[in-house]
Coordinates of C-alpha atoms and ligand atoms in Angstrom, one line a residue:
Chain A
M635 CA 127.9 -98.5 108.6
P636 CA 125.4 -94.2 109.1
T637 CA 125.8 -92.5 112.8
K638 CA 124.1 -89.5 113.6
T639 CA 124.8 -87.2 116.5
V640 CA 121.7 -87.2 119.5
A641 CA 121.9 -85.3 122.8
G642 CA 125.7 -84.4 121.9
V643 CA 126.5 -88.4 121.5
T644 CA 127.5 -89.9 118.6
V645 CA 125.3 -93.5 117.7
D646 CA 125.6 -96.1 115.0
V647 CA 122.5 -95.9 113.1
N648 CA 121.1 -98.0 110.0
D649 CA 120.0 -96.1 107.0
E650 CA 116.3 -95.8 108.1
G651 CA 117.5 -94.5 111.5
F652 CA 116.9 -97.3 114.0
F653 CA 120.3 -97.3 116.5
T654 CA 122.7 -100.8 115.4
D655 CA 123.5 -101.0 119.2
P656 CA 120.7 -100.3 121.9
S657 CA 123.9 -100.2 124.7
Q658 CA 124.7 -96.7 123.8
W659 CA 120.4 -95.4 124.3
T660 CA 120.9 -93.9 127.7
E661 CA 117.7 -91.8 128.6
E662 CA 118.5 -88.0 128.7
M663 CA 118.4 -88.7 124.3
A664 CA 114.6 -90.2 124.3
P665 CA 113.2 -86.7 124.5
E666 CA 115.3 -85.5 121.4
L667 CA 114.3 -89.0 119.6
A668 CA 110.8 -88.3 120.3
R669 CA 110.7 -85.0 118.8
E670 CA 112.6 -86.2 115.4
E671 CA 108.8 -88.0 115.0
G672 CA 106.5 -85.2 116.6
I673 CA 105.5 -86.0 119.8
D674 CA 106.6 -83.0 122.0
S675 CA 106.8 -84.5 125.6
L676 CA 107.3 -88.0 127.0
T677 CA 104.7 -89.5 128.8
D678 CA 104.9 -91.4 131.7
P679 CA 102.6 -94.3 129.3
H680 CA 105.3 -93.3 126.9
W681 CA 108.4 -94.2 129.2
T682 CA 106.2 -97.2 130.4
V683 CA 106.1 -98.2 126.5
I684 CA 110.0 -97.1 126.7
R685 CA 111.1 -98.8 129.3
F686 CA 109.4 -102.1 128.3
M687 CA 110.1 -102.4 124.6
R688 CA 114.2 -102.0 125.5
K689 CA 113.3 -105.0 129.0
E690 CA 112.3 -107.0 125.1
Q691 CA 115.1 -106.0 123.3
A692 CA 117.6 -107.2 125.8
E693 CA 115.7 -109.9 127.3
K694 CA 114.7 -111.4 123.1
G695 CA 117.2 -109.3 121.0
T696 CA 114.2 -108.2 119.2
G697 CA 111.3 -105.6 119.9
P698 CA 107.7 -106.9 120.6
T699 CA 105.1 -106.0 117.9
V700 CA 102.5 -104.0 117.6
R701 CA 100.7 -107.4 118.5
G702 CA 102.9 -107.9 121.9
L703 CA 103.0 -105.0 123.0
G704 CA 99.4 -104.8 123.8
K705 CA 99.3 -107.9 124.9
T706 CA 101.8 -107.5 128.1
S707 CA 103.5 -103.8 127.8
G708 CA 99.8 -103.2 129.6
V709 CA 98.8 -99.6 126.9
T710 CA 96.2 -100.9 124.6
V711 CA 96.5 -100.7 121.4
K712 CA 94.5 -98.3 120.6
E713 CA 97.0 -95.9 123.5
L714 CA 99.9 -97.0 121.1
Y715 CA 98.8 -96.2 118.1
Q716 CA 97.6 -92.9 120.3
L717 CA 101.3 -92.8 122.0
F718 CA 102.8 -93.2 118.7
P719 CA 101.0 -92.7 115.9
K720 CA 102.2 -94.2 112.9
G721 CA 103.0 -97.7 113.5
P722 CA 104.3 -97.9 117.6
A723 CA 106.2 -100.3 117.2
K724 CA 108.5 -98.1 114.8
I725 CA 108.2 -95.4 116.4
A726 CA 108.9 -97.1 119.8
A727 CA 111.8 -98.7 118.7
R728 CA 113.6 -95.5 118.2
V729 CA 112.7 -93.8 120.2
S730 CA 113.7 -96.1 123.4
G731 CA 116.9 -96.6 121.0
I732 CA 116.9 -100.3 119.7
P733 CA 116.9 -101.9 115.9
K734 CA 114.6 -102.3 114.2
P735 CA 111.8 -105.3 115.9
R736 CA 111.8 -108.2 113.4
G737 CA 108.0 -108.6 113.1
C738 CA 107.7 -105.4 111.3
I739 CA 108.7 -106.1 108.1
Chain B
M1150 CA 112.6 -150.1 126.7
A1151 CA 110.6 -148.2 123.4
H1152 CA 110.0 -144.4 123.9
R1153 CA 106.6 -143.0 123.9
I1154 CA 105.8 -141.0 121.6
I1155 CA 103.6 -137.9 121.4
I1156 CA 102.4 -136.1 118.4
L1157 CA 100.2 -133.0 119.2
G1158 CA 98.6 -132.4 115.6
A1159 CA 97.2 -134.8 113.1
G1160 CA 97.1 -131.6 110.6
T1161 CA 99.7 -132.1 107.9
G1162 CA 103.1 -131.5 110.9
G1163 CA 101.2 -133.6 113.1
T1164 CA 100.2 -136.6 109.9
L1165 CA 104.1 -136.5 108.3
T1166 CA 105.9 -136.8 111.1
A1167 CA 104.3 -139.4 112.2
N1168 CA 104.5 -141.6 109.5
R1169 CA 107.9 -140.3 109.3
L1170 CA 109.0 -141.7 112.4
R1171 CA 106.7 -145.0 112.0
R1172 CA 109.3 -146.2 109.3
E1173 CA 112.4 -144.9 111.6
Y1174 CA 111.2 -147.0 114.7
G1175 CA 109.8 -150.5 115.2
T1176 CA 106.8 -151.3 117.5
D1177 CA 109.3 -152.3 120.1
E1178 CA 111.1 -149.2 119.7
A1179 CA 108.1 -147.1 120.4
T1180 CA 105.1 -146.4 120.7
I1181 CA 104.1 -143.7 118.7
T1182 CA 99.7 -141.8 120.2
V1183 CA 98.5 -139.1 118.0
V1184 CA 95.8 -136.0 119.4
D1185 CA 94.0 -134.4 117.7
Q1186 CA 89.8 -132.8 118.6
D1187 CA 88.6 -133.8 115.4
D1188 CA 88.3 -136.3 112.9
Q1189 CA 88.4 -134.1 109.9
H1190 CA 91.3 -132.4 108.2
V1191 CA 91.2 -130.4 105.9
Y1192 CA 93.1 -129.0 103.1
Q1193 CA 94.2 -126.0 103.4
P1194 CA 95.6 -124.6 99.6
G1195 CA 91.8 -126.0 98.8
L1196 CA 90.1 -122.8 100.7
L1197 CA 90.8 -120.7 98.3
F1198 CA 89.0 -121.8 96.1
V1199 CA 85.5 -122.9 97.3
P1200 CA 84.7 -119.9 97.3
F1201 CA 85.2 -119.7 93.4
G1202 CA 82.7 -122.5 92.9
L1203 CA 86.0 -124.1 91.3
T1204 CA 86.1 -126.6 94.8
R1205 CA 83.5 -128.6 96.4
A1206 CA 83.9 -127.8 99.5
D1207 CA 83.5 -132.0 100.1
D1208 CA 86.1 -132.3 98.0
I1209 CA 89.4 -131.1 100.7
V1210 CA 87.9 -132.9 103.2
R1211 CA 88.6 -136.6 104.9
P1212 CA 89.3 -138.2 108.1
R1213 CA 92.3 -137.8 109.9
H1214 CA 93.0 -140.7 111.2
E1215 CA 92.5 -143.0 108.0
Q1216 CA 96.3 -140.5 107.0
L1217 CA 98.0 -142.0 109.6
H1218 CA 99.7 -145.6 109.1
D1219 CA 99.5 -148.9 110.7
G1220 CA 100.8 -149.0 114.9
I1221 CA 100.1 -145.4 115.1
G1222 CA 98.0 -144.6 118.2
Y1223 CA 95.2 -142.0 117.0
H1224 CA 93.4 -140.3 119.7
Q1225 CA 90.8 -138.1 120.0
S1226 CA 90.1 -135.7 122.2
P1227 CA 90.7 -131.9 122.7
I1228 CA 93.9 -131.2 124.7
D1229 CA 93.7 -128.7 127.8
R1230 CA 96.8 -128.0 128.1
V1231 CA 101.4 -129.8 129.1
D1232 CA 103.1 -130.1 131.8
L1233 CA 106.3 -129.9 130.8
D1234 CA 107.9 -130.6 133.9
A1235 CA 106.0 -133.8 134.7
D1236 CA 106.2 -134.8 131.0
T1237 CA 102.7 -135.4 130.8
V1238 CA 100.0 -134.0 128.4
H1239 CA 96.8 -133.4 130.2
L1240 CA 93.4 -134.0 127.8
G1241 CA 90.4 -132.5 127.4
D1242 CA 88.8 -136.3 128.2
G1243 CA 90.6 -136.3 131.9
A1244 CA 92.9 -138.4 130.3
E1245 CA 97.0 -138.1 130.9
L1246 CA 99.4 -139.5 128.2
G1247 CA 103.4 -139.6 129.9
Y1248 CA 105.8 -139.1 126.8
D1249 CA 109.8 -139.3 126.4
L1250 CA 109.2 -137.1 122.8
L1251 CA 106.9 -134.6 123.1
V1252 CA 106.0 -132.7 119.2
V1253 CA 103.3 -130.0 118.8
A1254 CA 102.1 -129.8 116.0
T1255 CA 99.3 -128.3 116.8
G1256 CA 99.7 -124.8 113.9
A1257 CA 97.6 -121.8 114.6
A1258 CA 94.5 -119.9 116.0
L1259 CA 92.5 -117.5 113.7
V1260 CA 91.2 -115.5 116.4
P1261 CA 88.3 -113.1 115.0
E1262 CA 87.1 -111.9 118.3
E1263 CA 90.1 -110.1 119.3
T1264 CA 89.8 -107.2 116.3
E1265 CA 87.2 -105.4 117.7
G1266 CA 82.9 -105.4 115.9
L1267 CA 85.0 -108.1 113.7
T1268 CA 82.3 -110.1 115.0
G1269 CA 79.7 -108.8 115.2
P1270 CA 76.9 -107.2 113.1
G1271 CA 77.3 -109.0 109.5
W1272 CA 79.9 -112.1 110.0
G1273 CA 79.5 -114.0 108.4
E1274 CA 77.2 -112.7 105.6
T1275 CA 79.0 -109.6 104.3
V1276 CA 81.8 -109.9 106.7
N1277 CA 83.8 -113.8 106.2
T1278 CA 86.9 -115.5 105.9
F1279 CA 87.9 -118.2 103.6
Y1280 CA 90.4 -119.3 106.2
T1281 CA 87.9 -121.7 107.8
L1282 CA 85.2 -124.3 105.5
D1283 CA 82.1 -122.7 106.7
G1284 CA 83.7 -119.0 105.7
A1285 CA 84.6 -120.2 102.6
K1286 CA 81.7 -122.1 102.0
G1287 CA 79.1 -118.8 103.1
L1288 CA 81.9 -116.9 100.9
E1289 CA 81.0 -119.1 97.5
Q1290 CA 77.0 -118.1 98.5
S1291 CA 77.9 -114.7 98.9
L1292 CA 79.7 -114.2 95.9
A1293 CA 77.6 -116.8 93.6
H1294 CA 74.5 -113.4 95.2
F1295 CA 76.9 -110.8 94.2
E1296 CA 75.7 -107.6 92.6
G1297 CA 78.5 -105.2 92.2
G1298 CA 79.9 -102.5 94.4
R1299 CA 82.9 -102.8 96.9
L1300 CA 85.3 -106.0 97.8
V1301 CA 87.7 -105.4 100.2
I1302 CA 90.2 -107.8 101.5
N1303 CA 91.9 -107.3 103.9
I1304 CA 94.7 -108.5 106.4
V1305 CA 93.9 -108.1 109.7
D1306 CA 97.7 -108.1 111.1
M1307 CA 100.8 -110.7 110.5
P1308 CA 101.5 -113.2 111.0
I1309 CA 99.5 -115.2 108.7
K1310 CA 99.3 -118.9 107.4
C1311 CA 100.5 -118.8 103.5
P1312 CA 100.5 -114.9 103.6
V1313 CA 100.1 -115.4 99.4
A1314 CA 96.7 -116.6 99.6
P1315 CA 94.2 -113.1 100.4
L1316 CA 96.4 -112.6 97.2
E1317 CA 95.3 -115.8 94.7
F1318 CA 91.6 -114.8 96.7
A1319 CA 92.6 -111.1 94.5
F1320 CA 93.1 -112.6 91.7
L1321 CA 90.9 -115.0 91.4
A1322 CA 88.0 -112.9 92.0
D1323 CA 89.3 -110.1 89.1
W1324 CA 88.7 -113.5 87.1
F1325 CA 85.6 -114.2 88.8
F1326 CA 83.6 -111.0 88.0
Q1327 CA 85.5 -111.3 84.3
D1328 CA 84.6 -114.0 83.4
R1329 CA 80.4 -113.2 84.7
K1330 CA 80.6 -110.8 82.6
M1331 CA 80.2 -107.8 85.7
R1332 CA 83.6 -107.1 86.7
D1333 CA 83.3 -103.1 86.0
R1334 CA 80.6 -103.0 88.5
V1335 CA 83.3 -104.4 91.2
E1336 CA 85.6 -102.9 92.7
I1337 CA 88.6 -105.0 94.4
T1338 CA 90.4 -103.2 97.4
Y1339 CA 93.2 -105.0 98.7
V1340 CA 94.0 -104.0 102.3
T1341 CA 97.0 -104.6 103.7
P1342 CA 98.8 -104.0 106.8
L1343 CA 102.8 -104.0 105.2
D1344 CA 104.0 -101.1 103.0
A1345 CA 104.0 -103.6 100.3
A1346 CA 101.7 -105.9 98.1
F1347 CA 104.0 -108.8 100.0
T1348 CA 107.2 -109.3 102.3
K1349 CA 110.4 -109.6 100.0
P1350 CA 111.1 -106.7 98.4
V1351 CA 111.7 -108.4 94.9
A1352 CA 108.3 -110.2 95.1
A1353 CA 106.5 -107.4 96.4
A1354 CA 106.9 -105.5 93.5
R1355 CA 105.9 -107.7 91.4
L1356 CA 103.2 -108.6 92.5
G1357 CA 101.8 -105.6 93.1
G1358 CA 103.0 -104.6 89.8
M1359 CA 100.6 -107.4 88.9
L1360 CA 96.8 -105.9 91.2
E1361 CA 97.7 -102.7 89.1
E1362 CA 97.3 -104.1 85.9
R1363 CA 93.9 -105.8 87.3
G1364 CA 92.4 -102.9 88.4
I1365 CA 93.0 -103.9 91.7
E1366 CA 93.7 -101.1 94.3
L1367 CA 96.2 -101.2 96.7
V1368 CA 95.8 -99.4 100.6
T1369 CA 99.0 -99.8 102.4
E1370 CA 100.2 -99.9 106.3
F1371 CA 96.3 -100.1 106.9
N1372 CA 96.7 -101.2 111.0
T1373 CA 93.3 -102.3 111.7
G1374 CA 91.8 -101.6 114.6
E1375 CA 88.2 -102.0 113.7
V1376 CA 85.4 -104.2 111.2
D1377 CA 82.0 -101.9 111.4
G1378 CA 80.2 -104.5 109.8
T1379 CA 76.7 -102.2 110.4
G1380 CA 78.7 -99.2 108.7
G1381 CA 80.2 -101.8 106.2
R1382 CA 83.8 -99.7 106.1
L1383 CA 87.6 -101.0 108.2
V1384 CA 88.6 -98.0 110.5
S1385 CA 91.7 -98.2 110.9
Y1386 CA 94.2 -97.6 114.2
D1387 CA 95.0 -94.6 113.0
E1388 CA 91.4 -93.7 112.2
R1389 CA 91.9 -93.9 108.0
E1390 CA 88.4 -95.9 106.8
V1391 CA 88.8 -97.8 103.8
P1392 CA 84.9 -99.0 102.6
F1393 CA 83.0 -102.7 102.2
D1394 CA 80.7 -103.8 100.1
L1395 CA 81.9 -107.7 101.0
A1396 CA 84.4 -108.0 103.0
V1397 CA 87.0 -111.0 103.1
I1398 CA 88.7 -110.6 105.9
I1399 CA 92.4 -112.7 107.1
P1400 CA 91.5 -112.3 111.2
L1401 CA 94.0 -112.0 113.5
H1402 CA 96.1 -116.0 114.3
G1403 CA 98.1 -116.8 117.3
G1404 CA 98.8 -119.9 118.7
Q1405 CA 97.2 -122.6 120.3
P1406 CA 95.2 -121.6 123.4
Y1407 CA 95.9 -124.3 125.3
V1408 CA 99.6 -123.1 124.8
G1409 CA 99.3 -120.2 127.6
R1410 CA 97.6 -122.6 129.6
S1411 CA 101.2 -124.6 129.5
P1412 CA 103.2 -122.6 131.8
G1413 CA 107.1 -122.3 129.4
L1414 CA 105.6 -123.2 126.8
G1415 CA 105.4 -120.4 124.7
D1416 CA 105.0 -116.8 124.1
E1417 CA 103.2 -113.6 124.3
L1418 CA 101.2 -114.7 121.9
D1419 CA 100.9 -118.5 122.1
F1420 CA 102.8 -119.5 119.0
V1421 CA 106.1 -121.8 120.3
P1422 CA 110.3 -120.4 120.6
T1423 CA 111.2 -122.8 118.3
D1424 CA 115.3 -122.9 117.4
P1425 CA 115.0 -122.2 114.1
N1426 CA 117.7 -124.4 112.8
T1427 CA 117.3 -127.4 114.8
L1428 CA 113.0 -127.2 115.2
Q1429 CA 114.2 -128.1 118.9
T1430 CA 111.9 -125.5 121.1
A1431 CA 113.1 -122.8 123.7
A1432 CA 111.1 -125.0 126.4
R1433 CA 112.6 -128.5 126.9
P1434 CA 114.8 -130.5 125.7
N1435 CA 112.2 -133.6 125.1
I1436 CA 109.9 -131.6 122.2
F1437 CA 110.3 -130.6 119.0
A1438 CA 107.6 -128.4 117.5
L1439 CA 106.9 -127.8 113.7
G1440 CA 104.6 -125.8 111.4
D1441 CA 101.8 -122.9 111.9
A1442 CA 102.7 -123.6 115.9
T1443 CA 106.3 -122.4 115.9
N1444 CA 107.5 -119.0 115.9
V1445 CA 110.0 -119.6 113.3
P1446 CA 111.0 -116.8 110.7
A1447 CA 109.3 -118.6 107.6
S1448 CA 106.0 -118.6 105.8
K1449 CA 103.3 -120.8 107.7
A1450 CA 102.7 -122.8 105.5
G1451 CA 102.4 -126.7 104.1
S1452 CA 105.8 -126.8 101.8
V1453 CA 107.5 -125.1 105.2
T1454 CA 105.8 -127.9 107.4
H1455 CA 106.6 -130.9 105.0
F1456 CA 110.7 -129.9 104.8
E1457 CA 110.6 -128.4 108.4
G1458 CA 109.7 -132.8 108.6
E1459 CA 111.9 -134.3 107.0
V1460 CA 115.3 -132.5 108.8
L1461 CA 112.8 -132.2 112.5
V1462 CA 112.7 -136.2 112.0
G1463 CA 116.6 -136.6 111.7
N1464 CA 117.1 -134.6 115.0
I1465 CA 114.3 -136.7 116.6
V1466 CA 116.1 -139.9 116.1
R1467 CA 119.5 -138.2 117.2
F1468 CA 117.8 -136.9 120.5
L1469 CA 116.8 -139.6 122.0
A1470 CA 119.9 -142.4 120.4
G1471 CA 121.7 -140.0 122.4
E1472 CA 123.4 -138.2 120.5
T1473 CA 123.9 -133.6 119.1
L1474 CA 121.5 -132.5 117.0
D1475 CA 123.2 -131.6 113.9
G1476 CA 119.5 -131.8 110.6
S1477 CA 119.9 -128.5 109.7
Y1478 CA 116.7 -126.8 108.2
D1479 CA 117.2 -124.1 106.2
G1480 CA 113.7 -122.1 106.0
H1481 CA 113.6 -123.6 101.9
A1482 CA 109.4 -122.8 101.4
N1483 CA 108.0 -123.2 98.0
C1484 CA 105.0 -121.1 97.3
F1485 CA 102.7 -121.6 94.1
I1486 CA 100.1 -118.0 94.0
E1487 CA 97.5 -119.4 92.0
T1488 CA 96.8 -115.7 89.6
G1489 CA 93.4 -116.6 87.5
F1490 CA 92.6 -117.2 84.0
G1491 CA 94.1 -120.8 84.4
K1492 CA 97.7 -119.4 85.8
A1493 CA 99.5 -119.8 88.5
M1494 CA 102.7 -118.0 89.4
L1495 CA 105.9 -120.2 91.4
I1496 CA 107.8 -118.9 94.7
D1497 CA 111.2 -120.7 96.2
F1498 CA 113.0 -119.2 98.7
N1499 CA 114.4 -119.5 102.3
Y1500 CA 115.7 -117.9 105.6
D1501 CA 118.1 -115.8 103.6
Q1502 CA 117.1 -115.7 100.0
E1503 CA 114.7 -114.0 99.2
P1504 CA 111.9 -115.7 96.1
V1505 CA 113.5 -113.9 92.7
P1506 CA 112.7 -115.1 89.3
G1507 CA 114.6 -117.8 87.0
H1508 CA 113.2 -122.2 86.8
F1509 CA 112.5 -123.9 90.1
P1510 CA 114.3 -126.7 91.0
S1511 CA 116.2 -126.5 88.4
T1512 CA 118.2 -124.5 84.7
V1513 CA 114.5 -126.4 83.9
G1514 CA 111.4 -126.8 85.9
M1515 CA 108.6 -124.3 86.5
P1516 CA 109.4 -120.5 85.8
L1517 CA 109.4 -118.5 88.9
L1518 CA 107.9 -115.6 89.7
K1519 CA 105.9 -115.4 86.4
E1520 CA 102.4 -116.0 85.9
S1521 CA 102.6 -120.1 83.7
R1522 CA 99.7 -122.1 82.3
L1523 CA 102.9 -125.8 84.0
N1524 CA 102.6 -123.1 87.2
H1525 CA 98.9 -123.7 88.1
L1526 CA 99.8 -127.9 86.6
G1527 CA 101.6 -127.8 89.4
K1528 CA 98.6 -126.1 92.3
L1529 CA 96.1 -128.4 91.1
M1530 CA 98.9 -131.3 91.3
F1531 CA 99.8 -130.1 94.7
Q1532 CA 96.5 -131.4 96.6
W1533 CA 98.0 -135.7 94.7
F1534 CA 100.6 -134.5 96.4
Y1535 CA 99.2 -134.2 99.9
W1536 CA 97.4 -136.4 100.5
H1537 CA 99.7 -139.0 99.0
A1538 CA 103.1 -138.2 98.9
L1539 CA 103.7 -135.3 102.3
L1540 CA 101.3 -136.1 104.5
P1541 CA 102.7 -140.2 104.2
G1542 CA 105.6 -138.8 104.3
R1543 CA 107.6 -139.4 101.6
D1544 CA 110.0 -137.8 100.2
I1545 CA 108.5 -135.4 96.4
P1546 CA 112.0 -136.4 93.7
G1547 CA 114.0 -133.2 93.3
V1548 CA 112.1 -131.3 96.2
G1549 CA 114.4 -131.8 98.7
A1550 CA 114.0 -129.6 102.5
D1551 CA 116.9 -127.8 101.0
M1552 CA 116.4 -124.6 98.8
P1553 CA 118.1 -125.0 95.5
T1554 CA 120.2 -122.6 94.0
A1555 CA 120.5 -123.8 90.2
G1556 CA 117.6 -122.0 88.5
K1557 CA 117.8 -118.5 91.0
Q1558 CA 118.9 -115.6 89.1
L1559 CA 120.7 -114.4 91.5
S1560 CA 122.5 -111.1 92.1
Ligands
FAD3051 C1 93.4 -120.1 102.7 C2 94.3 -121.6 103.3 C3 95.2 -121.2 102.4 C4 96.6 -122.5 101.9 N1 96.9 -122.6 100.9 C5 98.4 -122.5 101.3 C6 99.5 -123.3 100.1 O1 98.9 -123.0 98.8 N2 100.9 -123.8 99.8 C7 101.3 -123.7 101.6 O2 102.4 -124.6 100.8 N3 100.2 -124.4 102.1 C8 99.2 -123.6 102.3 N4 98.2 -122.4 103.3 C9 98.9 -123.0 104.8 C10 98.6 -124.7 105.3 O3 97.6 -124.8 105.4 C11 99.5 -124.8 106.7 O4 100.5 -123.1 106.6 C12 99.4 -126.7 107.1 O5 98.8 -127.0 107.4 C13 101.0 -126.2 108.4 O6 100.4 -127.5 109.2 P1 100.4 -127.3 111.0 O7 100.8 -129.1 111.1 O8 101.1 -126.6 111.4 O9 98.5 -127.8 110.8 P2 97.4 -127.6 110.9 O10 98.0 -128.5 109.4 O11 96.3 -126.4 110.5 O12 96.9 -128.8 111.6 C14 97.2 -127.9 113.0 C15 96.2 -129.4 114.1 O13 96.0 -129.2 115.4 C16 94.9 -130.2 116.1 N5 94.9 -129.1 116.8 C17 94.7 -127.9 117.5 N6 94.0 -126.9 118.9 C18 94.2 -128.5 119.4 C19 94.3 -128.4 121.2 N7 94.1 -127.7 121.8 N8 93.6 -130.1 121.2 C20 93.4 -130.8 120.2 N9 93.6 -130.4 118.5 C21 93.7 -129.7 118.4 C22 93.6 -129.0 114.9 O14 92.8 -129.4 115.2 C23 94.7 -129.4 113.5 O15 94.2 -130.5 113.2 C24 97.1 -122.5 103.2 C25 96.5 -121.9 104.8 C26 95.4 -121.6 104.5 C27 93.9 -121.2 105.8

């Protein structure tokens, strides 16, 4: 299984760069993961989404779809695309250190 | 005392479940009541053919109650909500139905109003859908009078019913305009949120190739944020645009609104979380679900609903007898893909096995993932099977709930 080093720590990822074990993620890793996705700084709304992604993963075993995020995270779909351009569900999943959401095929 | 069984929805899943259960139980052993809001059962696969004048709208509609066997109660009313703690369904006409066992078979709802602009100017005219009977009839007019220009077919987002139907629409549109000797005046564009023509890799490559052969442009990873009927353009959330003269839209799907009004029953999209193998809901042990209403990771298709029905009824019988559930659904789906010019393809797959080439149901039979006339006849025959075998709840000889592997080219 591939690994990569984030914030000085080695973590397991799949071949698309998604974490395979969410428990290896820490908040300190998020800024570096975000920069890899072209997001220079994480604002409060980014963190709202990241925490929501982590919670959904923990409760349901998969991250939400963009529509699910838009309905329940308190951030609209339009804003999600501004925060995480080019596919919020996937990008936010990478930054939040959770596996690829099952909904995004 | 007789078991009180209530079935919500008299579409594909509700009807076949009621008819199968009636055969399992004598009238003194169980009362079976089915609830639906209207008495028009639409053969939904036929909606694809209406816009092209290949089927008349009237020919795909039959009364719902006539599809239910003797000894099944039919209660026509909108469902308002389910009270899970009181085992009671509240109906729009004020009736309250208590149950020992509940089956949710209310399908998926179209929610076009969730997409900005979609139900605004042009809706029903230059912006339409074949996913409803009225929409399909409207498109028949639009296509008959289309003088040329840009035809765009767009899936707003997954999940949708019958994920191959929009591709079939594109293939038939290519045939339709060739047949009318005006294909050179029509640009056809297929716009999808997926990263390819279809969800499963092998089939996606084949179907993508077929779009290309037909000169149909494929736009991928397009997440429609707005449909501008006045300006004639689709706008994605990341601000790409696709212009159109006629837009055929597959609107967002959700579960039914009453699910949202029934605390504990559904998820954030009002689909009902359901065990993918036993078809028991996560909500309560005495609530089962099948068809488009569930969140199981199978295609939302009539064939899936049919195979689920076989397993679901076995498990209901076990549950009411106090036995453990052991029936297991494998996600089997079987879909004909109409490709135009009197031909069709067939795909057969389940949760673990994606569609591959070969033959169905065994080493001899219908070709898989390959265009043929035989498959087109299969697609037409499916309508007969639907009314005469699938809804009555009969097993189709040689085609069972478990996906066959004999004829498949497995790597
Ligand atoms: C254009 C199109 C093409 C298709 N082609 C194919 C195909 O080729 N092959 C295939 O296998 N499948 C196809 N399908 C999919 C197939 O039709 C569905 O998957 C199938 O009908 C699902 O059955 P169901 O019982 O879950 O839902 P439905 O058959 O839709 O039944 C749901 C029922 O619940 C009722 N209901 C909902 N809410 C309420 C309420 N609040 N109160 C009262 N009643 C309510 C509705 O009136 C409806 O009768 C197609 C679908 C479409 C739209």
